[in-house]
XYZ file of N, CA and C in Angstrom:
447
model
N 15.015 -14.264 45.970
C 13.807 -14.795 45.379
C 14.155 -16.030 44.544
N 13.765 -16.929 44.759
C 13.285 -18.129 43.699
C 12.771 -18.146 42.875
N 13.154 -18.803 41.377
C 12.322 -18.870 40.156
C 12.338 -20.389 39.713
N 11.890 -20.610 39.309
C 11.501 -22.452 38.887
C 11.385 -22.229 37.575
N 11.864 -22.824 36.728
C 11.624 -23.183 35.363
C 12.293 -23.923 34.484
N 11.997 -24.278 32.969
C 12.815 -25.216 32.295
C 14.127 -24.646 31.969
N 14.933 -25.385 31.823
C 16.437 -25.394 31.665
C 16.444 -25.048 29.998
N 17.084 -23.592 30.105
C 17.685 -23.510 28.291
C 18.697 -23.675 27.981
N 18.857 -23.817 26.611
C 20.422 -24.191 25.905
C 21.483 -23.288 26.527
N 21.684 -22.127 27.332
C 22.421 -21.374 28.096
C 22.501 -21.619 29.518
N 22.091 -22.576 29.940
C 22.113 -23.065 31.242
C 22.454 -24.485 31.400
N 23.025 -25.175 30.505
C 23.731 -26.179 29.755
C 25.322 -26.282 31.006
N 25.681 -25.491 30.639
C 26.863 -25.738 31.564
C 26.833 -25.672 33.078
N 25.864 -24.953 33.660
C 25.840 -24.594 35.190
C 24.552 -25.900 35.584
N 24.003 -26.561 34.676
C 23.119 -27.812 34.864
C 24.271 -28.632 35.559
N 24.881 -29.106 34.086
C 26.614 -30.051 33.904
C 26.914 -30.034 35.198
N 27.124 -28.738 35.787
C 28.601 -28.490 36.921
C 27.515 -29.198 38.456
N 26.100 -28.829 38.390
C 25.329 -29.020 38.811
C 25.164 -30.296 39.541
N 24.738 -31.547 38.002
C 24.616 -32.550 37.815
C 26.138 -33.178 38.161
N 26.733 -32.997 37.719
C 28.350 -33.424 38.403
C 28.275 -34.091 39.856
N 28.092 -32.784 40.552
C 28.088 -32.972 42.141
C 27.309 -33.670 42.332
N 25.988 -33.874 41.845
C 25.095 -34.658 42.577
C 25.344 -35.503 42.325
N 25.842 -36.103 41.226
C 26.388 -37.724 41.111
C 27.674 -38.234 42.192
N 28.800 -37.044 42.374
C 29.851 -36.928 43.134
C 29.442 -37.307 44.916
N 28.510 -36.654 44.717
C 27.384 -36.323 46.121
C 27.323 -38.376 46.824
N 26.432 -38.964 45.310
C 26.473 -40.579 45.667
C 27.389 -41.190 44.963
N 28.837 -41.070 44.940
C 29.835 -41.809 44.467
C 30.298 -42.031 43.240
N 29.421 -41.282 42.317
C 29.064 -42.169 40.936
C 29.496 -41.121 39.955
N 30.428 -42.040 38.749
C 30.951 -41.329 37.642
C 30.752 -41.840 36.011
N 29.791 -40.798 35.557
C 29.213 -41.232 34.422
C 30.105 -40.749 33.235
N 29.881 -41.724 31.994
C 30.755 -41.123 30.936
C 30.291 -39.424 30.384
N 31.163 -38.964 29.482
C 30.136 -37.600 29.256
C 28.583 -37.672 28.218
N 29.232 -39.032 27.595
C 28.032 -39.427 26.978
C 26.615 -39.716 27.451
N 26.646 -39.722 28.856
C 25.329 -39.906 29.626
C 24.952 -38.359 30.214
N 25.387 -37.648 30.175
C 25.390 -36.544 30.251
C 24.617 -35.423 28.931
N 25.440 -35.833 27.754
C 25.094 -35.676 26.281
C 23.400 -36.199 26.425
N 23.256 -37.101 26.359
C 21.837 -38.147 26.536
C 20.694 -37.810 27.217
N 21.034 -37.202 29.032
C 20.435 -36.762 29.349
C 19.707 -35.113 29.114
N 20.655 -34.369 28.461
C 20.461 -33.419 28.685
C 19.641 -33.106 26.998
N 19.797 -34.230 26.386
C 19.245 -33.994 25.054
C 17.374 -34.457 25.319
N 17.566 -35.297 26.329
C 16.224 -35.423 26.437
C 15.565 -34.242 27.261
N 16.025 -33.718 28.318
C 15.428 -32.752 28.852
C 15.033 -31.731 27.919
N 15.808 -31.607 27.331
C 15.043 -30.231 25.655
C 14.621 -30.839 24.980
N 14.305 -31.951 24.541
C 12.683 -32.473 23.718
C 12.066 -32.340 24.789
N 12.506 -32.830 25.915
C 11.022 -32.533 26.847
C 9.836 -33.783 27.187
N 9.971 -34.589 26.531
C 8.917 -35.672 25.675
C 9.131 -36.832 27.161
N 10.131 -37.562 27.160
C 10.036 -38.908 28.040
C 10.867 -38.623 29.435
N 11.927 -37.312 29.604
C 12.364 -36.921 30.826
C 12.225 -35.739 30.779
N 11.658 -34.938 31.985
C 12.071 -33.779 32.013
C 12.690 -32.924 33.141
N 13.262 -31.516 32.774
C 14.260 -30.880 33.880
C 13.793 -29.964 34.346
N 13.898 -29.097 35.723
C 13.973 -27.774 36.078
C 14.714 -27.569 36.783
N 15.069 -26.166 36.821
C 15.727 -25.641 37.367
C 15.796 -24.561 38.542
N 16.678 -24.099 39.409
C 15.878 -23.564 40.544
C 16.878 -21.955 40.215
N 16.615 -20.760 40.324
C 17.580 -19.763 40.038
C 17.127 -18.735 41.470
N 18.452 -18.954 42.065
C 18.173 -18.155 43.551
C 18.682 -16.494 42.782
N 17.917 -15.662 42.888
C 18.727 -13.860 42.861
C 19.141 -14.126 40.922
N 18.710 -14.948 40.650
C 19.307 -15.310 39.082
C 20.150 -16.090 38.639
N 20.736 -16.713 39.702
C 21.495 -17.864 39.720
C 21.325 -19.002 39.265
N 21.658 -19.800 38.703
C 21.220 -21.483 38.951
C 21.315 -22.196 40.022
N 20.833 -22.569 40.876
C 21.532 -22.867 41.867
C 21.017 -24.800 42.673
N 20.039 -24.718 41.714
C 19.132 -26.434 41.935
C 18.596 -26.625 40.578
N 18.300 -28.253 40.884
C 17.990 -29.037 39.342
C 17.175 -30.175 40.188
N 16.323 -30.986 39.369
C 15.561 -31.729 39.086
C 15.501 -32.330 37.934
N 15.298 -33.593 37.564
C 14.634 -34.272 36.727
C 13.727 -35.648 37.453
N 12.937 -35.633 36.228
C 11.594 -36.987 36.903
C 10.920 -37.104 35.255
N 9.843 -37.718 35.487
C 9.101 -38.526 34.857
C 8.079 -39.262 35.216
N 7.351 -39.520 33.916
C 6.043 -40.173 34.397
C 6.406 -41.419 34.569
N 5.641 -41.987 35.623
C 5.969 -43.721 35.572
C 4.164 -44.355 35.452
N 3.813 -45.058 34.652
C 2.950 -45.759 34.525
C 2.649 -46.765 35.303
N 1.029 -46.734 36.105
C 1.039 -47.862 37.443
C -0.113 -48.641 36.348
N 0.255 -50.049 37.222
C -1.178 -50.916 36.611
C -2.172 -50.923 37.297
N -1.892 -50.730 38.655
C -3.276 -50.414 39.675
C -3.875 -48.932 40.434
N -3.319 -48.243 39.827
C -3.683 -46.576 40.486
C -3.162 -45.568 39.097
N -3.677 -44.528 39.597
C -3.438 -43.817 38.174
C -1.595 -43.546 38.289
N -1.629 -43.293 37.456
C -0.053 -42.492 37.374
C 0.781 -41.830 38.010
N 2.264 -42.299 38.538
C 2.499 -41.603 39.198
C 4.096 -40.439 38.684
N 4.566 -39.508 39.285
C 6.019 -39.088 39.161
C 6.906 -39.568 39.453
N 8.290 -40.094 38.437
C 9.135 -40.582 39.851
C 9.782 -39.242 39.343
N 10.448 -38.271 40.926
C 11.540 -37.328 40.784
C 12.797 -38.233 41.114
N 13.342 -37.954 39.833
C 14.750 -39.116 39.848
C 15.938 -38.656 40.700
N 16.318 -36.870 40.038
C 17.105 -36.395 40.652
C 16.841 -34.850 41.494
N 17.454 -34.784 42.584
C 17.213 -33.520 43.192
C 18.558 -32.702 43.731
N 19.381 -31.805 42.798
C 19.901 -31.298 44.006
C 20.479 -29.892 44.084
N 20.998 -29.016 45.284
C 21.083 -27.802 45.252
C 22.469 -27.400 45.712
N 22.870 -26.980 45.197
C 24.038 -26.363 45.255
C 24.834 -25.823 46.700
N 25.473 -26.149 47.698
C 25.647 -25.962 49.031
C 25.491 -24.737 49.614
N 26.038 -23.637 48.587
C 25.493 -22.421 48.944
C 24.481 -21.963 48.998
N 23.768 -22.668 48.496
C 21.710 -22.579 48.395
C 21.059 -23.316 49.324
N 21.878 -23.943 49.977
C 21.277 -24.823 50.829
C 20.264 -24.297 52.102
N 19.434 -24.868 52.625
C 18.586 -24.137 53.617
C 18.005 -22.605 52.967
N 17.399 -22.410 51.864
C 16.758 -21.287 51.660
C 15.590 -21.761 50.688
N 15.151 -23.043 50.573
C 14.440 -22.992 49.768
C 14.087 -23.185 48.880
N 15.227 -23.742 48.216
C 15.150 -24.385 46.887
C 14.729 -25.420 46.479
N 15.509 -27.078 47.468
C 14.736 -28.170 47.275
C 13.754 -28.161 47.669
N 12.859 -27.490 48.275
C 11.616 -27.174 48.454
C 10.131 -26.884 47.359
N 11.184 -25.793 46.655
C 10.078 -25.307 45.840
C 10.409 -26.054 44.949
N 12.021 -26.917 44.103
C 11.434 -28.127 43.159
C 10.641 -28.574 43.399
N 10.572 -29.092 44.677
C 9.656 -30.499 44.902
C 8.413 -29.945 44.591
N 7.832 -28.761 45.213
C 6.394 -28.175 45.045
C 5.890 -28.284 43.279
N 7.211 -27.832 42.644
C 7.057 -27.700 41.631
C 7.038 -28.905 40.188
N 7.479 -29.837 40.961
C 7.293 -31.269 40.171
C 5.860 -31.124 40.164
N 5.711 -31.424 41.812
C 4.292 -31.372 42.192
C 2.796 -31.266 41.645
N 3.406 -29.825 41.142
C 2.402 -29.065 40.120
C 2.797 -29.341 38.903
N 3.533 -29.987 38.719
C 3.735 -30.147 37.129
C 2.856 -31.412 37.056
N 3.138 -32.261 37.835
C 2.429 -33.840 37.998
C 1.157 -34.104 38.096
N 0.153 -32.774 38.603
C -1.001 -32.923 39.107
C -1.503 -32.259 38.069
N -1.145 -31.320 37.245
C -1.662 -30.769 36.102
C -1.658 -31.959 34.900
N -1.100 -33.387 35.158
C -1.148 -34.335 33.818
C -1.518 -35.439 34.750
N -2.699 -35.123 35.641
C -3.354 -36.242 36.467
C -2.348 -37.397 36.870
N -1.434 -37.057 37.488
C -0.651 -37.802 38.319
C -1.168 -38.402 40.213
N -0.778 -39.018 39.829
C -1.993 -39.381 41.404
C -0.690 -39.135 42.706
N 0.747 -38.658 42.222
C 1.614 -38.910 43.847
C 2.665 -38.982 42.394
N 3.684 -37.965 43.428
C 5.608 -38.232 43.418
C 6.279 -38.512 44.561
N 6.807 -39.401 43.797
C 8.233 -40.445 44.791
C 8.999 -40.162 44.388
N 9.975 -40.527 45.306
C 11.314 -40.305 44.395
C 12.083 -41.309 45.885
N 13.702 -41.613 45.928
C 14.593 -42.561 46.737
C 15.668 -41.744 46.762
N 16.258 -41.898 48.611
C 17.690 -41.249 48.720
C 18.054 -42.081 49.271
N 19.441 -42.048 49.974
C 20.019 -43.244 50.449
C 19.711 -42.706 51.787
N 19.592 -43.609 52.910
C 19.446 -43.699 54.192
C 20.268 -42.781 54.749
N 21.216 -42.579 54.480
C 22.435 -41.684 54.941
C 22.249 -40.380 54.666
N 21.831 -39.677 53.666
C 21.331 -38.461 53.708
C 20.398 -37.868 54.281
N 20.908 -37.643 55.609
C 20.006 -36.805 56.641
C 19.750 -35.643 56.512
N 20.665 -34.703 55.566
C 20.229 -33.365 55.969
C 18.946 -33.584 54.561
N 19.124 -33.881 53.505
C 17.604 -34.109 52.755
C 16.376 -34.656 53.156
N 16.664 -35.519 54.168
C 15.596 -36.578 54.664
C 15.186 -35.414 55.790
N 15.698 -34.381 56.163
C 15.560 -33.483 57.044
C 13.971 -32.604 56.354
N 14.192 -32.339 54.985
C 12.988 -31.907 54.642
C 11.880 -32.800 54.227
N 12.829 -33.823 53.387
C 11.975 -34.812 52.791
C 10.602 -35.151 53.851
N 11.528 -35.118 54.995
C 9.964 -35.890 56.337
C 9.047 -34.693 56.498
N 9.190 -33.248 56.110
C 8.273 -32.618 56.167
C 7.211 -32.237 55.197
N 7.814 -32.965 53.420
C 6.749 -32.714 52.611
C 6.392 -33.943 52.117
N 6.646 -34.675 52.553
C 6.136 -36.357 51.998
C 6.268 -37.403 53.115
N 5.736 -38.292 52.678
C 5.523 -39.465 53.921
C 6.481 -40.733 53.082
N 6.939 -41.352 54.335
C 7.868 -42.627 53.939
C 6.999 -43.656 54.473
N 6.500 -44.156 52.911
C 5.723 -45.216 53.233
C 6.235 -46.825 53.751
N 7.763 -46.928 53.786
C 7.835 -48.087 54.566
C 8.649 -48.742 53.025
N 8.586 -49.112 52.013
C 9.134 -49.898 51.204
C 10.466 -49.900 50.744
N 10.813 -51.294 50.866
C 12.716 -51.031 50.669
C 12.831 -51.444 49.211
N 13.494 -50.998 48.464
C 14.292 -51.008 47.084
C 15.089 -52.157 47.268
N 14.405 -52.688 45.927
C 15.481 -54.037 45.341
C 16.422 -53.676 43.808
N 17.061 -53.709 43.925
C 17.297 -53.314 41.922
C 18.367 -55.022 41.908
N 18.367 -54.783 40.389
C 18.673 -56.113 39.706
C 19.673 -55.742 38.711
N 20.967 -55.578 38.647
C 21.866 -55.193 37.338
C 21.412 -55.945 36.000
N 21.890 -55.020 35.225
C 21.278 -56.166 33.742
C 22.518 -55.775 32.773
N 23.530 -57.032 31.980
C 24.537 -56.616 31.090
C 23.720 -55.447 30.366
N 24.897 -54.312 29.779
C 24.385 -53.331 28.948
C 24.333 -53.866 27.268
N 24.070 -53.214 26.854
C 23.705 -53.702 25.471
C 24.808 -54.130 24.726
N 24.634 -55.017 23.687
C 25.504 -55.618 22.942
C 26.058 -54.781 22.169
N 27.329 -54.778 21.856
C 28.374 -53.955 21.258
C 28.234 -54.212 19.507
């Protein structure tokens, strides 16, 4: 059975080990201080937030997203991060996050969640094409120096 809900101060470390991989997953190695940062915002709760997926009681998937403010349509979600643990894989989990952003988004009049994977992840794009539509738009990003020391 699946349970969906917010992440508590005891689920801190199996988030971590969590969040690890999924960064590992796209190449990428953050200091622990971004880690510290993120996870302090997910318990205010206020400008990012987390859930979690617990297969049999497990932790076994995570999420975070946020509201993003449109100037021409109402509001939308972006789900930033999604991911499930390999042994959880195919049962259900990234599934019911997604459902469950979903409902988190539509209960604070969100009009639609997006979220971006890389082209190369087929076995996600495997579900992704069955609960959302790819509307066609390619991603530009722009680096910006980090803040002054």
């Amino acid at each position: 059975m699946i349970t969906i809900g917010k992440l508590s101060p005891a689920d801190r470390p199996v988030w971590e080990e969590l969040f690890h991989a999924y960064n590992t997953f796209y190449e990428s190695e953050y200091p622990q201080s971004m880690y510290d940062r993120a996870w302090a915002e997910f318990q205010a709760d206020d400008r990012m937030h987390a859930l979690g997926a617990w297969l049999d009681g497990d932790l076994v998937g995570i999420t975070h997203f946020f509201i993003h403010v449109q100037t021409t349509a109402t509001d939308s979600c972006y789900l930033e991060d999604l991911f499930t643990a390999p042994a959880a894989r195919g049962k259900g989990v990234g599934r019911a996050l997604i459902k469950a952003v979903g409902e988190w988004a539509a209960a604070r009049d969100c009009g639609r969640v997006y979220w971006h994977t890389h082209e190369t992840n087929a076995t996600a794009r495997l579900l992704y094409d069955k609960v959302a539509t790819l509307p066609g738009f390619i991603m530009y990003t722009m680096e910006l120096p980090g803040p002054a020391a």
